[in-house]
């Protein structure tokens, strides 16, 4: 039986502002921990505020999803890449991710690439709904300090496709 999700959430998507950072960091930290758990890698978690990629993250073109004046998700766009997409766990499956994807795809030239943990089925289902396809799977060790083996899929969207939300 196919699982059906109702879109219950009206969100506003807007450009990131510096004063959003603390709320955005909370969204990312909760979402990142959820993501790492799918790969059995909770031990490598680092808060966004302490992340070695923070400077790169802030250089992305960031859009936030806001509901009732609270940041509930965001998307970070690199060059021809969707680099970050996180939604608060309690707001997932309510249309927030789809709204952020529509914004991202309206802004990014084709082809668009992204990387996702192979076991993150929830995220991959969202990306596939918008026409992304797995083009490569890579398995590697996280680091010498955390010798955890994990797999990531590179996904790509060649052209604009019609999608159903």
GROMACS .gro file of N, CA, C and O in nm, residues 26-143:
model
  472
   26UNK      N    1   1.996   2.543   1.414
   26UNK     CA    2   1.917   2.442   1.485
   26UNK      C    3   1.853   2.344   1.388
   26UNK      O    4   1.852   2.223   1.411
   27UNK      N    5   1.800   2.397   1.277
   27UNK     CA    6   1.739   2.311   1.175
   27UNK      C    7   1.844   2.216   1.119
   27UNK      O    8   1.823   2.095   1.109
   28UNK      N    9   1.960   2.271   1.085
   28UNK     CA   10   2.064   2.187   1.026
   28UNK      C   11   2.114   2.083   1.125
   28UNK      O   12   2.132   1.967   1.089
   29UNK      N   13   2.137   2.123   1.248
   29UNK     CA   14   2.189   2.028   1.347
   29UNK      C   15   2.092   1.912   1.369
   29UNK      O   16   2.134   1.795   1.373
   30UNK      N   17   1.964   1.940   1.380
   30UNK     CA   18   1.865   1.833   1.400
   30UNK      C   19   1.856   1.746   1.275
   30UNK      O   20   1.852   1.623   1.284
   31UNK      N   21   1.850   1.810   1.159
   31UNK     CA   22   1.843   1.735   1.034
   31UNK      C   23   1.969   1.656   1.006
   31UNK      O   24   1.964   1.542   0.958
   32UNK      N   25   2.084   1.714   1.035
   32UNK     CA   26   2.211   1.646   1.012
   32UNK      C   27   2.224   1.522   1.100
   32UNK      O   28   2.268   1.416   1.054
   33UNK      N   29   2.182   1.533   1.227
   33UNK     CA   30   2.186   1.416   1.315
   33UNK      C   31   2.094   1.307   1.262
   33UNK      O   32   2.131   1.189   1.259
   34UNK      N   33   1.977   1.345   1.218
   34UNK     CA   34   1.882   1.248   1.160
   34UNK      C   35   1.945   1.181   1.038
   34UNK      O   36   1.939   1.059   1.022
   35UNK      N   37   2.008   1.259   0.953
   35UNK     CA   38   2.074   1.209   0.833
   35UNK      C   39   2.189   1.114   0.867
   35UNK      O   40   2.203   1.006   0.808
   36UNK      N   41   2.270   1.151   0.964
   36UNK     CA   42   2.384   1.067   1.003
   36UNK      C   43   2.337   0.935   1.064
   36UNK      O   44   2.400   0.832   1.045
   37UNK      N   45   2.226   0.939   1.136
   37UNK     CA   46   2.171   0.815   1.194
   37UNK      C   47   2.135   0.716   1.085
   37UNK      O   48   2.151   0.596   1.102
   38UNK      N   49   2.084   0.764   0.970
   38UNK     CA   50   2.047   0.672   0.861
   38UNK      C   51   2.170   0.597   0.809
   38UNK      O   52   2.157   0.488   0.756
   39UNK      N   53   2.288   0.656   0.826
   39UNK     CA   54   2.412   0.594   0.779
   39UNK      C   55   2.491   0.531   0.894
   39UNK      O   56   2.602   0.483   0.873
   40UNK      N   57   2.434   0.532   1.016
   40UNK     CA   58   2.504   0.477   1.132
   40UNK      C   59   2.629   0.555   1.168
   40UNK      O   60   2.728   0.499   1.212
   41UNK      N   61   2.625   0.687   1.150
   41UNK     CA   62   2.744   0.770   1.168
   41UNK      C   63   2.725   0.884   1.268
   41UNK      O   64   2.788   0.988   1.256
   42UNK      N   65   2.641   0.864   1.368
   42UNK     CA   66   2.615   0.972   1.465
   42UNK      C   67   2.743   1.025   1.529
   42UNK      O   68   2.750   1.143   1.565
   43UNK      N   69   2.844   0.940   1.544
   43UNK     CA   70   2.967   0.981   1.612
   43UNK      C   71   3.045   1.087   1.537
   43UNK      O   72   3.132   1.152   1.595
   44UNK      N   73   3.015   1.112   1.410
   44UNK     CA   74   3.089   1.216   1.336
   44UNK      C   75   3.016   1.351   1.337
   44UNK      O   76   3.061   1.447   1.275
   45UNK      N   77   2.905   1.358   1.409
   45UNK     CA   78   2.826   1.483   1.412
   45UNK      C   79   2.909   1.600   1.465
   45UNK      O   80   2.978   1.589   1.565
   46UNK      N   81   2.898   1.713   1.394
   46UNK     CA   82   2.957   1.840   1.438
   46UNK      C   83   2.851   1.946   1.414
   46UNK      O   84   2.791   1.952   1.306
   47UNK      N   85   2.827   2.028   1.513
   47UNK     CA   86   2.731   2.136   1.500
   47UNK      C   87   2.772   2.231   1.387
   47UNK      O   88   2.892   2.251   1.364
   48UNK      N   89   2.675   2.288   1.318
   48UNK     CA   90   2.705   2.380   1.208
   48UNK      C   91   2.798   2.491   1.254
   48UNK      O   92   2.891   2.529   1.183
   49UNK      N   93   2.777   2.542   1.374
   49UNK     CA   94   2.860   2.653   1.424
   49UNK      C   95   3.007   2.615   1.436
   49UNK      O   96   3.094   2.701   1.432
   50UNK      N   97   3.036   2.485   1.450
   50UNK     CA   98   3.173   2.437   1.464
   50UNK      C   99   3.223   2.363   1.340
   50UNK      O  100   3.334   2.311   1.341
   51UNK      N  101   3.141   2.356   1.237
   51UNK     CA  102   3.174   2.275   1.120
   51UNK      C  103   3.289   2.337   1.040
   51UNK      O  104   3.293   2.459   1.021
   52UNK      N  105   3.380   2.254   0.990
   52UNK     CA  106   3.490   2.306   0.909
   52UNK      C  107   3.443   2.367   0.777
   52UNK      O  108   3.516   2.444   0.715
   53UNK      N  109   3.321   2.334   0.734
   53UNK     CA  110   3.268   2.388   0.609
   53UNK      C  111   3.177   2.510   0.629
   53UNK      O  112   3.110   2.554   0.536
   54UNK      N  113   3.178   2.568   0.748
   54UNK     CA  114   3.088   2.681   0.777
   54UNK      C  115   3.107   2.797   0.679
   54UNK      O  116   3.010   2.852   0.629
   55UNK      N  117   3.231   2.832   0.650
   55UNK     CA  118   3.257   2.943   0.558
   55UNK      C  119   3.198   2.912   0.419
   55UNK      O  120   3.134   2.997   0.357
   56UNK      N  121   3.219   2.789   0.372
   56UNK     CA  122   3.161   2.750   0.243
   56UNK      C  123   3.008   2.756   0.250
   56UNK      O  124   2.942   2.809   0.161
   57UNK      N  125   2.952   2.701   0.357
   57UNK     CA  126   2.807   2.702   0.374
   57UNK      C  127   2.751   2.844   0.361
   57UNK      O  128   2.656   2.868   0.288
   58UNK      N  129   2.813   2.937   0.430
   58UNK     CA  130   2.765   3.076   0.427
   58UNK      C  131   2.788   3.143   0.292
   58UNK      O  132   2.728   3.247   0.264
   59UNK      N  133   2.873   3.087   0.208
   59UNK     CA  134   2.893   3.143   0.074
   59UNK      C  135   2.786   3.095  -0.024
   59UNK      O  136   2.776   3.146  -0.136
   60UNK      N  137   2.708   2.996   0.016
   60UNK     CA  138   2.601   2.944  -0.070
   60UNK      C  139   2.488   3.046  -0.081
   60UNK      O  140   2.474   3.135   0.002
   61UNK      N  141   2.408   3.028  -0.182
   61UNK     CA  142   2.286   3.106  -0.199
   61UNK      C  143   2.179   3.033  -0.117
   61UNK      O  144   2.137   2.923  -0.153
   62UNK      N  145   2.140   3.090  -0.004
   62UNK     CA  146   2.054   3.020   0.092
   62UNK      C  147   1.913   3.080   0.092
   62UNK      O  148   1.897   3.201   0.099
   63UNK      N  149   1.815   2.990   0.090
   63UNK     CA  150   1.674   3.028   0.102
   63UNK      C  151   1.616   2.953   0.220
   63UNK      O  152   1.645   2.834   0.238
   64UNK      N  153   1.537   3.022   0.300
   64UNK     CA  154   1.477   2.959   0.418
   64UNK      C  155   1.327   2.941   0.399
   64UNK      O  156   1.262   3.019   0.328
   65UNK      N  157   1.276   2.836   0.460
   65UNK     CA  158   1.132   2.812   0.467
   65UNK      C  159   1.090   2.857   0.606
   65UNK      O  160   1.148   2.815   0.706
   66UNK      N  161   0.990   2.943   0.608
   66UNK     CA  162   0.946   3.001   0.734
   66UNK      C  163   0.798   2.971   0.754
   66UNK      O  164   0.719   2.983   0.660
   67UNK      N  165   0.764   2.930   0.874
   67UNK     CA  166   0.624   2.910   0.913
   67UNK      C  167   0.605   2.976   1.048
   67UNK      O  168   0.682   2.951   1.140
   68UNK      N  169   0.504   3.060   1.057
   68UNK     CA  170   0.475   3.132   1.181
   68UNK      C  171   0.601   3.201   1.235
   68UNK      O  172   0.633   3.193   1.354
   69UNK      N  173   0.675   3.264   1.144
   69UNK     CA  174   0.796   3.342   1.176
   69UNK      C  175   0.909   3.258   1.235
   69UNK      O  176   0.999   3.310   1.298
   70UNK      N  177   0.906   3.125   1.213
   70UNK     CA  178   1.012   3.035   1.257
   70UNK      C  179   1.073   2.970   1.134
   70UNK      O  180   1.000   2.928   1.043
   71UNK      N  181   1.204   2.957   1.132
   71UNK     CA  182   1.271   2.886   1.024
   71UNK      C  183   1.248   2.737   1.045
   71UNK      O  184   1.283   2.683   1.151
   72UNK      N  185   1.187   2.670   0.947
   72UNK     CA  186   1.156   2.527   0.958
   72UNK      C  187   1.235   2.444   0.857
   72UNK      O  188   1.228   2.321   0.859
   73UNK      N  189   1.309   2.511   0.769
   73UNK     CA  190   1.390   2.441   0.670
   73UNK      C  191   1.468   2.540   0.588
   73UNK      O  192   1.446   2.661   0.597
   74UNK      N  193   1.560   2.489   0.508
   74UNK     CA  194   1.637   2.576   0.420
   74UNK      C  195   1.702   2.494   0.310
   74UNK      O  196   1.715   2.371   0.320
   75UNK      N  197   1.742   2.564   0.207
   75UNK     CA  198   1.817   2.503   0.098
   75UNK      C  199   1.937   2.594   0.069
   75UNK      O  200   1.925   2.716   0.074
   76UNK      N  201   2.052   2.531   0.046
   76UNK     CA  202   2.175   2.604   0.015
   76UNK      C  203   2.222   2.564  -0.123
   76UNK      O  204   2.243   2.446  -0.151
   77UNK      N  205   2.236   2.662  -0.211
   77UNK     CA  206   2.272   2.636  -0.350
   77UNK      C  207   2.415   2.676  -0.378
   77UNK      O  208   2.456   2.788  -0.346
   78UNK      N  209   2.488   2.585  -0.437
   78UNK     CA  210   2.622   2.614  -0.486
   78UNK      C  211   2.612   2.638  -0.635
   78UNK      O  212   2.504   2.666  -0.688
   79UNK      N  213   2.722   2.622  -0.702
   79UNK     CA  214   2.723   2.641  -0.848
   79UNK      C  215   2.682   2.512  -0.916
   79UNK      O  216   2.754   2.413  -0.911
   80UNK      N  217   2.564   2.513  -0.975
   80UNK     CA  218   2.505   2.394  -1.039
   80UNK      C  219   2.490   2.277  -0.941
   80UNK      O  220   2.489   2.162  -0.979
   81UNK      N  221   2.484   2.311  -0.813
   81UNK     CA  222   2.472   2.207  -0.710
   81UNK      C  223   2.369   2.247  -0.606
   81UNK      O  224   2.362   2.362  -0.567
   82UNK      N  225   2.297   2.148  -0.562
   82UNK     CA  226   2.213   2.164  -0.445
   82UNK      C  227   2.298   2.107  -0.331
   82UNK      O  228   2.316   1.986  -0.322
   83UNK      N  229   2.357   2.195  -0.251
   83UNK     CA  230   2.454   2.152  -0.151
   83UNK      C  231   2.393   2.118  -0.016
   83UNK      O  232   2.447   2.036   0.057
   84UNK      N  233   2.285   2.183   0.021
   84UNK     CA  234   2.224   2.161   0.152
   84UNK      C  235   2.073   2.170   0.137
   84UNK      O  236   2.023   2.262   0.072
   85UNK      N  237   2.001   2.077   0.198
   85UNK     CA  238   1.856   2.088   0.209
   85UNK      C  239   1.817   2.015   0.338
   85UNK      O  240   1.838   1.894   0.349
   86UNK      N  241   1.769   2.093   0.433
   86UNK     CA  242   1.730   2.036   0.562
   86UNK      C  243   1.595   2.093   0.603
   86UNK      O  244   1.567   2.211   0.582
   87UNK      N  245   1.514   2.006   0.663
   87UNK     CA  246   1.383   2.043   0.716
   87UNK      C  247   1.375   1.987   0.857
   87UNK      O  248   1.419   1.873   0.881
   88UNK      N  249   1.323   2.065   0.950
   88UNK     CA  250   1.305   2.015   1.087
   88UNK      C  251   1.233   1.880   1.083
   88UNK      O  252   1.133   1.866   1.010
   89UNK      N  253   1.279   1.782   1.158
   89UNK     CA  254   1.215   1.651   1.155
   89UNK      C  255   1.062   1.656   1.173
   89UNK      O  256   0.990   1.586   1.103
   90UNK      N  257   1.012   1.738   1.261
   90UNK     CA  258   0.868   1.747   1.283
   90UNK      C  259   0.790   1.814   1.170
   90UNK      O  260   0.667   1.808   1.167
   91UNK      N  261   0.861   1.875   1.076
   91UNK     CA  262   0.797   1.943   0.964
   91UNK      C  263   0.814   1.866   0.833
   91UNK      O  264   0.771   1.911   0.728
   92UNK      N  265   0.878   1.750   0.838
   92UNK     CA  266   0.899   1.671   0.717
   92UNK      C  267   0.769   1.607   0.671
   92UNK      O  268   0.678   1.585   0.751
   93UNK      N  269   0.762   1.579   0.542
   93UNK     CA  270   0.645   1.517   0.479
   93UNK      C  271   0.521   1.605   0.485
   93UNK      O  272   0.409   1.556   0.488
   94UNK      N  273   0.543   1.737   0.489
   94UNK     CA  274   0.432   1.832   0.492
   94UNK      C  275   0.444   1.937   0.382
   94UNK      O  276   0.379   2.041   0.388
   95UNK      N  277   0.531   1.914   0.285
   95UNK     CA  278   0.543   2.005   0.172
   95UNK      C  279   0.657   2.105   0.181
   95UNK      O  280   0.683   2.177   0.086
   96UNK      N  281   0.727   2.110   0.294
   96UNK     CA  282   0.836   2.207   0.312
   96UNK      C  283   0.952   2.175   0.217
   96UNK      O  284   1.002   2.262   0.146
   97UNK      N  285   0.993   2.048   0.214
   97UNK     CA  286   1.102   2.008   0.125
   97UNK      C  287   1.069   2.032  -0.021
   97UNK      O  288   1.153   2.079  -0.099
   98UNK      N  289   0.945   2.004  -0.059
   98UNK     CA  290   0.902   2.028  -0.198
   98UNK      C  291   0.905   2.176  -0.232
   98UNK      O  292   0.948   2.215  -0.341
   99UNK      N  293   0.862   2.260  -0.140
   99UNK     CA  294   0.866   2.405  -0.164
   99UNK      C  295   1.010   2.453  -0.180
   99UNK      O  296   1.041   2.535  -0.268
  100UNK      N  297   1.101   2.400  -0.098
  100UNK     CA  298   1.242   2.436  -0.110
  100UNK      C  299   1.301   2.384  -0.240
  100UNK      O  300   1.380   2.454  -0.306
  101UNK      N  301   1.263   2.263  -0.282
  101UNK     CA  302   1.312   2.208  -0.409
  101UNK      C  303   1.265   2.293  -0.527
  101UNK      O  304   1.343   2.318  -0.619
  102UNK      N  305   1.141   2.335  -0.525
  102UNK     CA  306   1.090   2.419  -0.635
  102UNK      C  307   1.171   2.548  -0.644
  102UNK      O  308   1.205   2.593  -0.753
  103UNK      N  309   1.202   2.607  -0.530
  103UNK     CA  310   1.283   2.730  -0.528
  103UNK      C  311   1.421   2.702  -0.585
  103UNK      O  312   1.471   2.775  -0.671
  104UNK      N  313   1.484   2.593  -0.539
  104UNK     CA  314   1.619   2.559  -0.585
  104UNK      C  315   1.621   2.537  -0.735
  104UNK      O  316   1.708   2.589  -0.806
  105UNK      N  317   1.525   2.461  -0.785
  105UNK     CA  318   1.525   2.428  -0.928
  105UNK      C  319   1.491   2.548  -1.016
  105UNK      O  320   1.530   2.552  -1.132
  106UNK      N  321   1.423   2.645  -0.959
  106UNK     CA  322   1.397   2.768  -1.035
  106UNK      C  323   1.523   2.854  -1.045
  106UNK      O  324   1.536   2.935  -1.136
  107UNK      N  325   1.617   2.836  -0.954
  107UNK     CA  326   1.737   2.920  -0.948
  107UNK      C  327   1.858   2.857  -1.017
  107UNK      O  328   1.946   2.928  -1.063
  108UNK      N  329   1.867   2.724  -1.017
  108UNK     CA  330   1.988   2.656  -1.064
  108UNK      C  331   1.983   2.621  -1.212
  108UNK      O  332   1.883   2.566  -1.259
  109UNK      N  333   2.092   2.648  -1.286
  109UNK     CA  334   2.099   2.604  -1.426
  109UNK      C  335   2.121   2.453  -1.430
  109UNK      O  336   2.169   2.394  -1.334
  110UNK      N  337   2.086   2.391  -1.541
  110UNK     CA  338   2.103   2.247  -1.558
  110UNK      C  339   2.239   2.217  -1.618
  110UNK      O  340   2.291   2.299  -1.690
  111UNK      N  341   2.297   2.103  -1.593
  111UNK     CA  342   2.249   2.000  -1.501
  111UNK      C  343   2.272   2.041  -1.356
  111UNK      O  344   2.360   2.120  -1.327
  112UNK      N  345   2.191   1.986  -1.267
  112UNK     CA  346   2.203   2.011  -1.123
  112UNK      C  347   2.249   1.880  -1.059
  112UNK      O  348   2.196   1.774  -1.090
  113UNK      N  349   2.344   1.892  -0.968
  113UNK     CA  350   2.395   1.773  -0.897
  113UNK      C  351   2.375   1.790  -0.746
  113UNK      O  352   2.369   1.902  -0.697
  114UNK      N  353   2.371   1.677  -0.679
  114UNK     CA  354   2.369   1.675  -0.533
  114UNK      C  355   2.428   1.544  -0.488
  114UNK      O  356   2.440   1.449  -0.567
  115UNK      N  357   2.466   1.538  -0.362
  115UNK     CA  358   2.519   1.415  -0.302
  115UNK      C  359   2.436   1.386  -0.178
  115UNK      O  360   2.406   1.476  -0.100
  116UNK      N  361   2.400   1.259  -0.161
  116UNK     CA  362   2.315   1.217  -0.050
  116UNK      C  363   2.363   1.081  -0.001
  116UNK      O  364   2.412   1.000  -0.082
  117UNK      N  365   2.353   1.056   0.130
  117UNK     CA  366   2.387   0.923   0.180
  117UNK      C  367   2.298   0.821   0.111
  117UNK      O  368   2.176   0.841   0.098
  118UNK      N  369   2.358   0.712   0.068
  118UNK     CA  370   2.285   0.607  -0.005
  118UNK      C  371   2.165   0.557   0.074
  118UNK      O  372   2.060   0.529   0.016
  119UNK      N  373   2.177   0.547   0.207
  119UNK     CA  374   2.069   0.494   0.290
  119UNK      C  375   1.963   0.599   0.328
  119UNK      O  376   1.868   0.566   0.397
  120UNK      N  377   1.978   0.722   0.283
  120UNK     CA  378   1.882   0.827   0.319
  120UNK      C  379   1.765   0.824   0.220
  120UNK      O  380   1.752   0.909   0.133
  121UNK      N  381   1.682   0.723   0.235
  121UNK     CA  382   1.571   0.702   0.142
  121UNK      C  383   1.471   0.818   0.140
  121UNK      O  384   1.417   0.851   0.036
  122UNK      N  385   1.446   0.877   0.254
  122UNK     CA  386   1.351   0.989   0.260
  122UNK      C  387   1.396   1.103   0.169
  122UNK      O  388   1.320   1.154   0.088
  123UNK      N  389   1.523   1.141   0.180
  123UNK     CA  390   1.575   1.250   0.096
  123UNK      C  391   1.578   1.207  -0.051
  123UNK      O  392   1.538   1.284  -0.140
  124UNK      N  393   1.624   1.085  -0.077
  124UNK     CA  394   1.632   1.038  -0.216
  124UNK      C  395   1.494   1.033  -0.281
  124UNK      O  396   1.480   1.066  -0.399
  125UNK      N  397   1.392   0.996  -0.206
  125UNK     CA  398   1.256   0.996  -0.261
  125UNK      C  399   1.213   1.136  -0.303
  125UNK      O  400   1.150   1.154  -0.408
  126UNK      N  401   1.247   1.235  -0.221
  126UNK     CA  402   1.215   1.373  -0.257
  126UNK      C  403   1.287   1.412  -0.386
  126UNK      O  404   1.226   1.465  -0.478
  127UNK      N  405   1.415   1.385  -0.393
  127UNK     CA  406   1.492   1.423  -0.512
  127UNK      C  407   1.442   1.350  -0.637
  127UNK      O  408   1.430   1.410  -0.744
  128UNK      N  409   1.408   1.224  -0.623
  128UNK     CA  410   1.358   1.147  -0.737
  128UNK      C  411   1.223   1.200  -0.784
  128UNK      O  412   1.193   1.199  -0.904
  129UNK      N  413   1.142   1.249  -0.692
  129UNK     CA  414   1.013   1.307  -0.728
  129UNK      C  415   1.031   1.425  -0.823
  129UNK      O  416   0.947   1.452  -0.909
  130UNK      N  417   1.144   1.493  -0.811
  130UNK     CA  418   1.173   1.608  -0.896
  130UNK      C  419   1.259   1.572  -1.017
  130UNK      O  420   1.305   1.661  -1.089
  131UNK      N  421   1.281   1.444  -1.039
  131UNK     CA  422   1.349   1.400  -1.160
  131UNK      C  423   1.496   1.368  -1.147
  131UNK      O  424   1.562   1.333  -1.246
  132UNK      N  425   1.553   1.375  -1.026
  132UNK     CA  426   1.693   1.341  -1.007
  132UNK      C  427   1.712   1.190  -1.020
  132UNK      O  428   1.626   1.112  -0.978
  133UNK      N  429   1.826   1.152  -1.077
  133UNK     CA  430   1.861   1.011  -1.090
  133UNK      C  431   2.001   0.989  -1.035
  133UNK      O  432   2.088   1.074  -1.048
  134UNK      N  433   2.022   0.871  -0.975
  134UNK     CA  434   2.153   0.835  -0.923
  134UNK      C  435   2.247   0.812  -1.041
  134UNK      O  436   2.214   0.736  -1.133
  135UNK      N  437   2.362   0.881  -1.040
  135UNK     CA  438   2.460   0.864  -1.148
  135UNK      C  439   2.587   0.796  -1.100
  135UNK      O  440   2.666   0.748  -1.181
  136UNK      N  441   2.609   0.792  -0.968
  136UNK     CA  442   2.730   0.731  -0.914
  136UNK      C  443   2.707   0.699  -0.767
  136UNK      O  444   2.641   0.774  -0.697
  137UNK      N  445   2.763   0.588  -0.721
  137UNK     CA  446   2.763   0.553  -0.579
  137UNK      C  447   2.907   0.534  -0.537
  137UNK      O  448   2.983   0.466  -0.607
  138UNK      N  449   2.944   0.599  -0.430
  138UNK     CA  450   3.081   0.594  -0.381
  138UNK      C  451   3.081   0.545  -0.236
  138UNK      O  452   3.003   0.595  -0.155
  139UNK      N  453   3.167   0.451  -0.205
  139UNK     CA  454   3.181   0.401  -0.068
  139UNK      C  455   3.322   0.435  -0.021
  139UNK      O  456   3.418   0.414  -0.095
  140UNK      N  457   3.331   0.492   0.099
  140UNK     CA  458   3.463   0.530   0.151
  140UNK      C  459   3.462   0.534   0.303
  140UNK      O  460   3.358   0.521   0.365
  141UNK      N  461   3.579   0.556   0.359
  141UNK     CA  462   3.596   0.569   0.503
  141UNK      C  463   3.585   0.717   0.538
  141UNK      O  464   3.639   0.802   0.468
  142UNK      N  465   3.515   0.749   0.648
  142UNK     CA  466   3.496   0.889   0.688
  142UNK      C  467   3.630   0.958   0.713
  142UNK      O  468   3.659   1.061   0.657
  143UNK      N  469   3.711   0.900   0.803
  143UNK     CA  470   3.842   0.958   0.836
  143UNK      C  471   3.921   0.855   0.916
  143UNK      O  472   3.867   0.753   0.957
   0.00000   0.00000   0.00000
